[in-house]
C-alpha cells in the first residue's frame, strides 16, 4: 500500500513545478520542488449591472478599474483610502491642538518668570526704600543731637510717627526671604530671581553655592527647553599655543575639547595613541585645524621672554662704583695688596697663602669713593675663574712682582683683559725688595703689547709695596681717574641683574651664591632665576658679614634662598612670580641635560665602535671630587682633564659642592674610585661606610698637592718602559754539529762581554734575522756564565739553528724603567 493511498498529492492548482538545489554547510545539498502559481486573469461580464453605493462610480465603471480587480476588492480599497485620509485629518488636528497647548504652556511659564522677576524687583525696591528711610532717620537723629548740643539754640526734635524700628523689620524681611527661597527650592531646584548682595552674604541658598557661570548655563538650558528644542551652542574658536612636542591630554585641555574626542581624531588619522603619549607639532596642528581652532606656534625657549632686556632711560641713570679685578701670577702679592687697601688680613685665611676662591669686597677710600674689588686666584688651574673675573669687571689691576717680572699667568691675565675689552692698570708690587727691577717689568710687558705711560703708552703703571704701603694712594688715584673716564652709570630703580662670582653649599645655610649686582637693586624677598636654579632672596649678606635689606649696582653680596647650587658665572635675573622662575629653570635644566646627552652619545654605530676601539688601550683613573665652592670644583676638574696622555687619563666620575656623603661613598665603591675632598670633610656616617667598604678618602687644602698626587697616581697606571743595554758583540768563525745539541757556533767575542742570561740577536749583512736567547755558552768544554772580549767560545741558540760563518751575534740586556707623567 502506497503512502498516498490512492489519493492525489496536495498542491497548488494550475502551477508549474520546478526543482531548486539548496546547499548547506559541510557540503550537504538538497533538492526542493518549487511550484509557481500562474496569475489569474478575470474578464468582466459584458452585461454586468452597475452597483450603487459609496463606490458606485469607480466600482461600476469597468474602464476606470484596474484589470483583474473585482467589485468587492475595489470597494475595500476605496474604504482603506478614505480611512487613511480621515486618520491624517485627525492627526493634523491633534498636532495643532498639541502645538497650541505647548504655546499656552510657554506663555504661562514666561508669565510666571516675569511675575517672579517683577516680584523680586518690587521686593528689592521696598528694601531699598526702607534702607533709605532708615538712613534719613539716622541723619535726622544726628542733626537733632547736634542741635541739642548747642546751648544758644535749643531745637526740639521732629517726631517721626510713621517710622518703623529698623531691627525687627529687617529681621522679618530676612525671614520672609528665607521662606520664599525654601518654597522656591521645594518647587524648583533653580534659584528664583536675581542674586542679591544680602542673599550672597547671608547664604540664603544654603549649603554649597553654585557659580554664576553655572547658574547662567542652567538658565540658558531651561530657556531653550521652554522654547522647545535644543539650540546648538556657538563654537568658540581658540588660539592654541603649540610647542614642538605636546602631550595629547594637554592638547585637549588647550583646545577645551574632550580628551576622548582628540584621541578619536588621532585614531581616524591613523595614530593609535593614548592621552598620556606625546605627539609632534605637525600632527597636533592637523588635529587643531580639524577641530576648527587656530594654531600659534611657540618654542620652549619662549619661557625666557619674561626676562626682557629693558633699555634704561638716561634720566634714571646714576653713578655707580667701579668694579676692579685684581689679576696676576701666583704669589705676586695680589691678595696682600688688597689687604693693604682694606686694612685686613685675607691671606692669613687662605691655605698655603694661596688664593683659591674669588673674593669680592667693597672698600671706601679716604676721599669717600666706594670701590668694589674682585680678587682672583693666580694659580694655573684657575683659568676659568680669571676669565669670569675679567668679564664682570670695569677695570683690571695687573699685579706684577718687581723681582719676578712677567710670568705665564701674567700673560694669561693680559689676554683675559684684552678679550673682555676693559682698561688695565699695572701695579708693580714688591718694590721694597732689594732685587726689585721695575724697568725690567715694563720692558717685558712690551712683548705682550702692554705699553705703560713711562714707555710713552696709555696704560697707567704704579710702583707699590703691599708690605710698607708705598704707592697705595697713587694706585687708588689711578683707579679713580680711570673710573671717572669710563662714566659708569646704572639704574637702581629696576629689577636686579647680576653675575654669580662664586657658589657653595653651606652646611647650615644651604646653597649660597656670591653675586655681583650689575644693574638694578636686589632686595630681600625678590624671586629670581640664576642658571638652572631659582629661589627667593631669604637673606643678603655683605662682605663684612652683616645682613642688609638690599644691594644696589656694583655691590657684591651673598644670596641665601636658592633651591640648588648654581654654576659660577651664571646670570641672575629677578622675575615677577615663582612660577615663571621655576619654568625658566626647568627649561634650562632640560636643555642642558639634552646638550650633555647629545655630546656624550655617538651618532652612528661606526662612531660608537671607533670610540670603543680607541679607548680599548687607554687606562683610566676614576676619581670622585667634592669641593667647598663651585669655582674650585670647576678649576680642579679642568686641571684633571689636562693630566694624561695616549695611554692613561684621569676621569672625574662626579664633581660637586658640599660635604662628602654616603651617596658619594657608594658611587666610589661601585666604580673603584678614590674620593678627593678639597676643603671639605666627610660626615660621620660617610666615614664609617668608607671604612667598612674600603673606600679611600683624601683631603686637600692646596691645589698644588692635589694635582701632584693625582698625577702620581695616574703615572702608576703607565706600563713600564723597556730599555735595552748592549753589552757585547761576537763574530761566528765556524759552525759545528754536535750530537744531542745541534749546531754550535764557534765565536770570537769582539767587543764587551757575552752572558748566558742575556738576550741575543743574529745579524747577517747587518740585518736582524733572529732574536732570542742562548741555549748554551761554553768555553772549551765547560759551561760558563760569561765570556770576556778577545776570547773564543761556543754558542747555541734556543730553537734556532740557521747559523753561518761570518754572522754577527749582538748581546744585550733588558731593564724596566718606571715612567711618569710630566
CSV table of C-alpha atoms in Angstrom, one decimal, residues 557-716:
chain,number,residue,atom,x,y,z
A,557,UNK,CA,76.6,90.2,48.3
A,558,UNK,CA,76.0,86.6,49.4
A,559,UNK,CA,72.5,85.5,48.5
A,560,UNK,CA,70.6,82.8,50.5
A,561,UNK,CA,67.4,81.1,49.4
A,562,UNK,CA,68.4,79.1,46.3
A,563,UNK,CA,67.0,75.6,45.6
A,564,UNK,CA,70.4,74.4,44.4
A,565,UNK,CA,74.0,75.4,43.8
A,566,UNK,CA,74.3,77.5,40.6
A,567,UNK,CA,77.3,77.4,38.3
A,568,UNK,CA,79.9,80.2,38.8
A,569,UNK,CA,79.4,82.7,36.0
A,570,UNK,CA,75.6,82.3,35.7
A,571,UNK,CA,73.5,85.4,35.3
A,572,UNK,CA,70.9,86.3,38.0
A,573,UNK,CA,67.6,87.8,36.8
A,574,UNK,CA,64.7,88.8,39.0
A,575,UNK,CA,61.2,87.6,37.9
A,576,UNK,CA,57.7,88.6,38.8
A,577,UNK,CA,56.4,85.2,40.0
A,578,UNK,CA,57.9,82.0,41.4
A,579,UNK,CA,56.1,80.0,38.6
A,580,UNK,CA,57.9,82.0,35.9
A,581,UNK,CA,61.3,81.4,37.7
A,582,UNK,CA,60.6,77.7,38.1
A,583,UNK,CA,59.5,77.3,34.5
A,584,UNK,CA,62.7,79.0,33.2
A,585,UNK,CA,64.9,77.0,35.5
A,586,UNK,CA,63.2,73.7,34.4
A,587,UNK,CA,63.6,74.6,30.7
A,588,UNK,CA,67.3,75.5,31.2
A,589,UNK,CA,68.0,72.2,33.1
A,590,UNK,CA,66.2,70.2,30.4
A,591,UNK,CA,68.2,71.9,27.6
A,592,UNK,CA,71.5,71.4,29.5
A,593,UNK,CA,70.6,67.7,30.0
A,594,UNK,CA,69.8,67.2,26.3
A,595,UNK,CA,73.0,69.0,25.4
A,596,UNK,CA,75.1,66.7,27.6
A,597,UNK,CA,73.3,63.6,26.3
A,598,UNK,CA,74.0,64.7,22.7
A,599,UNK,CA,77.6,65.5,23.4
A,600,UNK,CA,78.2,62.1,25.1
A,601,UNK,CA,76.3,59.9,22.6
A,602,UNK,CA,77.8,58.6,19.4
A,603,UNK,CA,75.6,59.4,16.4
A,604,UNK,CA,76.3,56.3,14.4
A,605,UNK,CA,77.3,52.7,15.2
A,606,UNK,CA,80.5,53.2,13.3
A,607,UNK,CA,81.4,56.1,15.6
A,608,UNK,CA,80.5,54.1,18.7
A,609,UNK,CA,82.8,51.2,17.6
A,610,UNK,CA,85.6,53.6,16.7
A,611,UNK,CA,85.3,55.2,20.2
A,612,UNK,CA,85.3,51.8,21.9
A,613,UNK,CA,88.4,50.7,19.9
A,614,UNK,CA,90.2,54.0,20.6
A,615,UNK,CA,89.5,53.7,24.4
A,616,UNK,CA,90.4,50.0,24.5
A,617,UNK,CA,94.1,50.6,25.1
A,618,UNK,CA,93.6,53.6,27.4
A,619,UNK,CA,93.8,53.2,31.1
A,620,UNK,CA,91.6,55.4,33.2
A,621,UNK,CA,92.0,56.6,36.8
A,622,UNK,CA,88.5,57.3,38.1
A,623,UNK,CA,88.2,59.9,40.8
A,624,UNK,CA,85.2,61.5,42.7
A,625,UNK,CA,85.6,65.1,43.6
A,626,UNK,CA,83.9,67.2,46.3
A,627,UNK,CA,84.9,70.9,46.8
A,628,UNK,CA,83.8,73.7,49.0
A,629,UNK,CA,82.8,76.1,46.3
A,630,UNK,CA,81.7,75.7,42.7
A,631,UNK,CA,84.6,77.7,41.2
A,632,UNK,CA,87.2,75.5,42.9
A,633,UNK,CA,85.5,72.3,41.7
A,634,UNK,CA,85.4,73.6,38.2
A,635,UNK,CA,89.1,74.6,38.2
A,636,UNK,CA,90.1,71.2,39.7
A,637,UNK,CA,88.1,69.3,37.0
A,638,UNK,CA,89.8,71.3,34.3
A,639,UNK,CA,93.2,70.5,35.8
A,640,UNK,CA,92.3,66.8,36.0
A,641,UNK,CA,91.4,66.7,32.3
A,642,UNK,CA,94.8,68.0,31.3
A,643,UNK,CA,96.5,65.1,33.2
A,644,UNK,CA,97.3,62.1,31.0
A,645,UNK,CA,98.5,61.1,27.5
A,646,UNK,CA,97.5,58.5,24.9
A,647,UNK,CA,97.9,55.6,27.4
A,648,UNK,CA,96.3,56.9,30.6
A,649,UNK,CA,93.9,59.7,31.6
A,650,UNK,CA,92.0,60.9,34.7
A,651,UNK,CA,88.2,60.5,34.6
A,652,UNK,CA,86.2,62.6,37.0
A,653,UNK,CA,83.1,60.5,37.7
A,654,UNK,CA,81.3,63.1,39.7
A,655,UNK,CA,82.1,66.6,41.0
A,656,UNK,CA,80.0,68.5,43.4
A,657,UNK,CA,79.9,71.1,46.2
A,658,UNK,CA,79.5,70.3,49.8
A,659,UNK,CA,80.5,67.6,52.4
A,660,UNK,CA,81.2,64.0,51.4
A,661,UNK,CA,78.1,61.9,51.9
A,662,UNK,CA,77.2,58.2,51.9
A,663,UNK,CA,75.9,58.5,48.4
A,664,UNK,CA,79.4,59.6,47.3
A,665,UNK,CA,80.9,56.7,49.1
A,666,UNK,CA,78.5,54.2,47.4
A,667,UNK,CA,79.4,55.6,44.0
A,668,UNK,CA,83.1,55.5,44.7
A,669,UNK,CA,82.8,51.8,45.9
A,670,UNK,CA,80.9,50.8,42.8
A,671,UNK,CA,83.4,52.4,40.4
A,672,UNK,CA,86.6,51.6,42.4
A,673,UNK,CA,87.5,55.3,42.6
A,674,UNK,CA,89.1,57.3,45.5
A,675,UNK,CA,87.2,60.3,46.9
A,676,UNK,CA,89.1,63.7,46.8
A,677,UNK,CA,87.8,66.3,49.2
A,678,UNK,CA,89.0,69.9,48.7
A,679,UNK,CA,88.4,72.0,51.8
A,680,UNK,CA,85.5,69.7,52.7
A,681,UNK,CA,85.2,66.7,55.1
A,682,UNK,CA,83.1,63.5,55.2
A,683,UNK,CA,80.3,63.3,57.7
A,684,UNK,CA,80.4,60.6,60.4
A,685,UNK,CA,78.1,58.1,58.5
A,686,UNK,CA,80.2,58.6,55.3
A,687,UNK,CA,83.4,57.9,57.2
A,688,UNK,CA,82.0,54.7,58.8
A,689,UNK,CA,80.7,53.5,55.4
A,690,UNK,CA,84.1,54.3,53.8
A,691,UNK,CA,86.0,52.3,56.5
A,692,UNK,CA,83.6,49.3,56.1
A,693,UNK,CA,83.8,49.3,52.3
A,694,UNK,CA,87.5,50.2,52.0
A,695,UNK,CA,87.0,53.4,50.0
A,696,UNK,CA,89.9,55.8,50.2
A,697,UNK,CA,89.1,59.4,51.1
A,698,UNK,CA,91.9,62.0,50.6
A,699,UNK,CA,91.6,65.6,51.9
A,700,UNK,CA,93.4,68.6,50.4
A,701,UNK,CA,93.5,72.3,51.0
A,702,UNK,CA,96.2,73.3,48.5
A,703,UNK,CA,95.6,72.7,44.8
A,704,UNK,CA,99.3,72.1,44.2
A,705,UNK,CA,99.3,69.0,46.4
A,706,UNK,CA,96.1,67.7,44.9
A,707,UNK,CA,97.2,67.9,41.3
A,708,UNK,CA,100.6,66.4,42.1
A,709,UNK,CA,99.1,63.4,43.9
A,710,UNK,CA,96.6,62.7,41.1
A,711,UNK,CA,99.4,62.9,38.6
A,712,UNK,CA,101.5,60.5,40.6
A,713,UNK,CA,98.5,58.1,40.9
A,714,UNK,CA,97.9,58.3,37.1
A,715,UNK,CA,101.6,57.7,36.5
A,716,UNK,CA,101.2,54.3,38.3
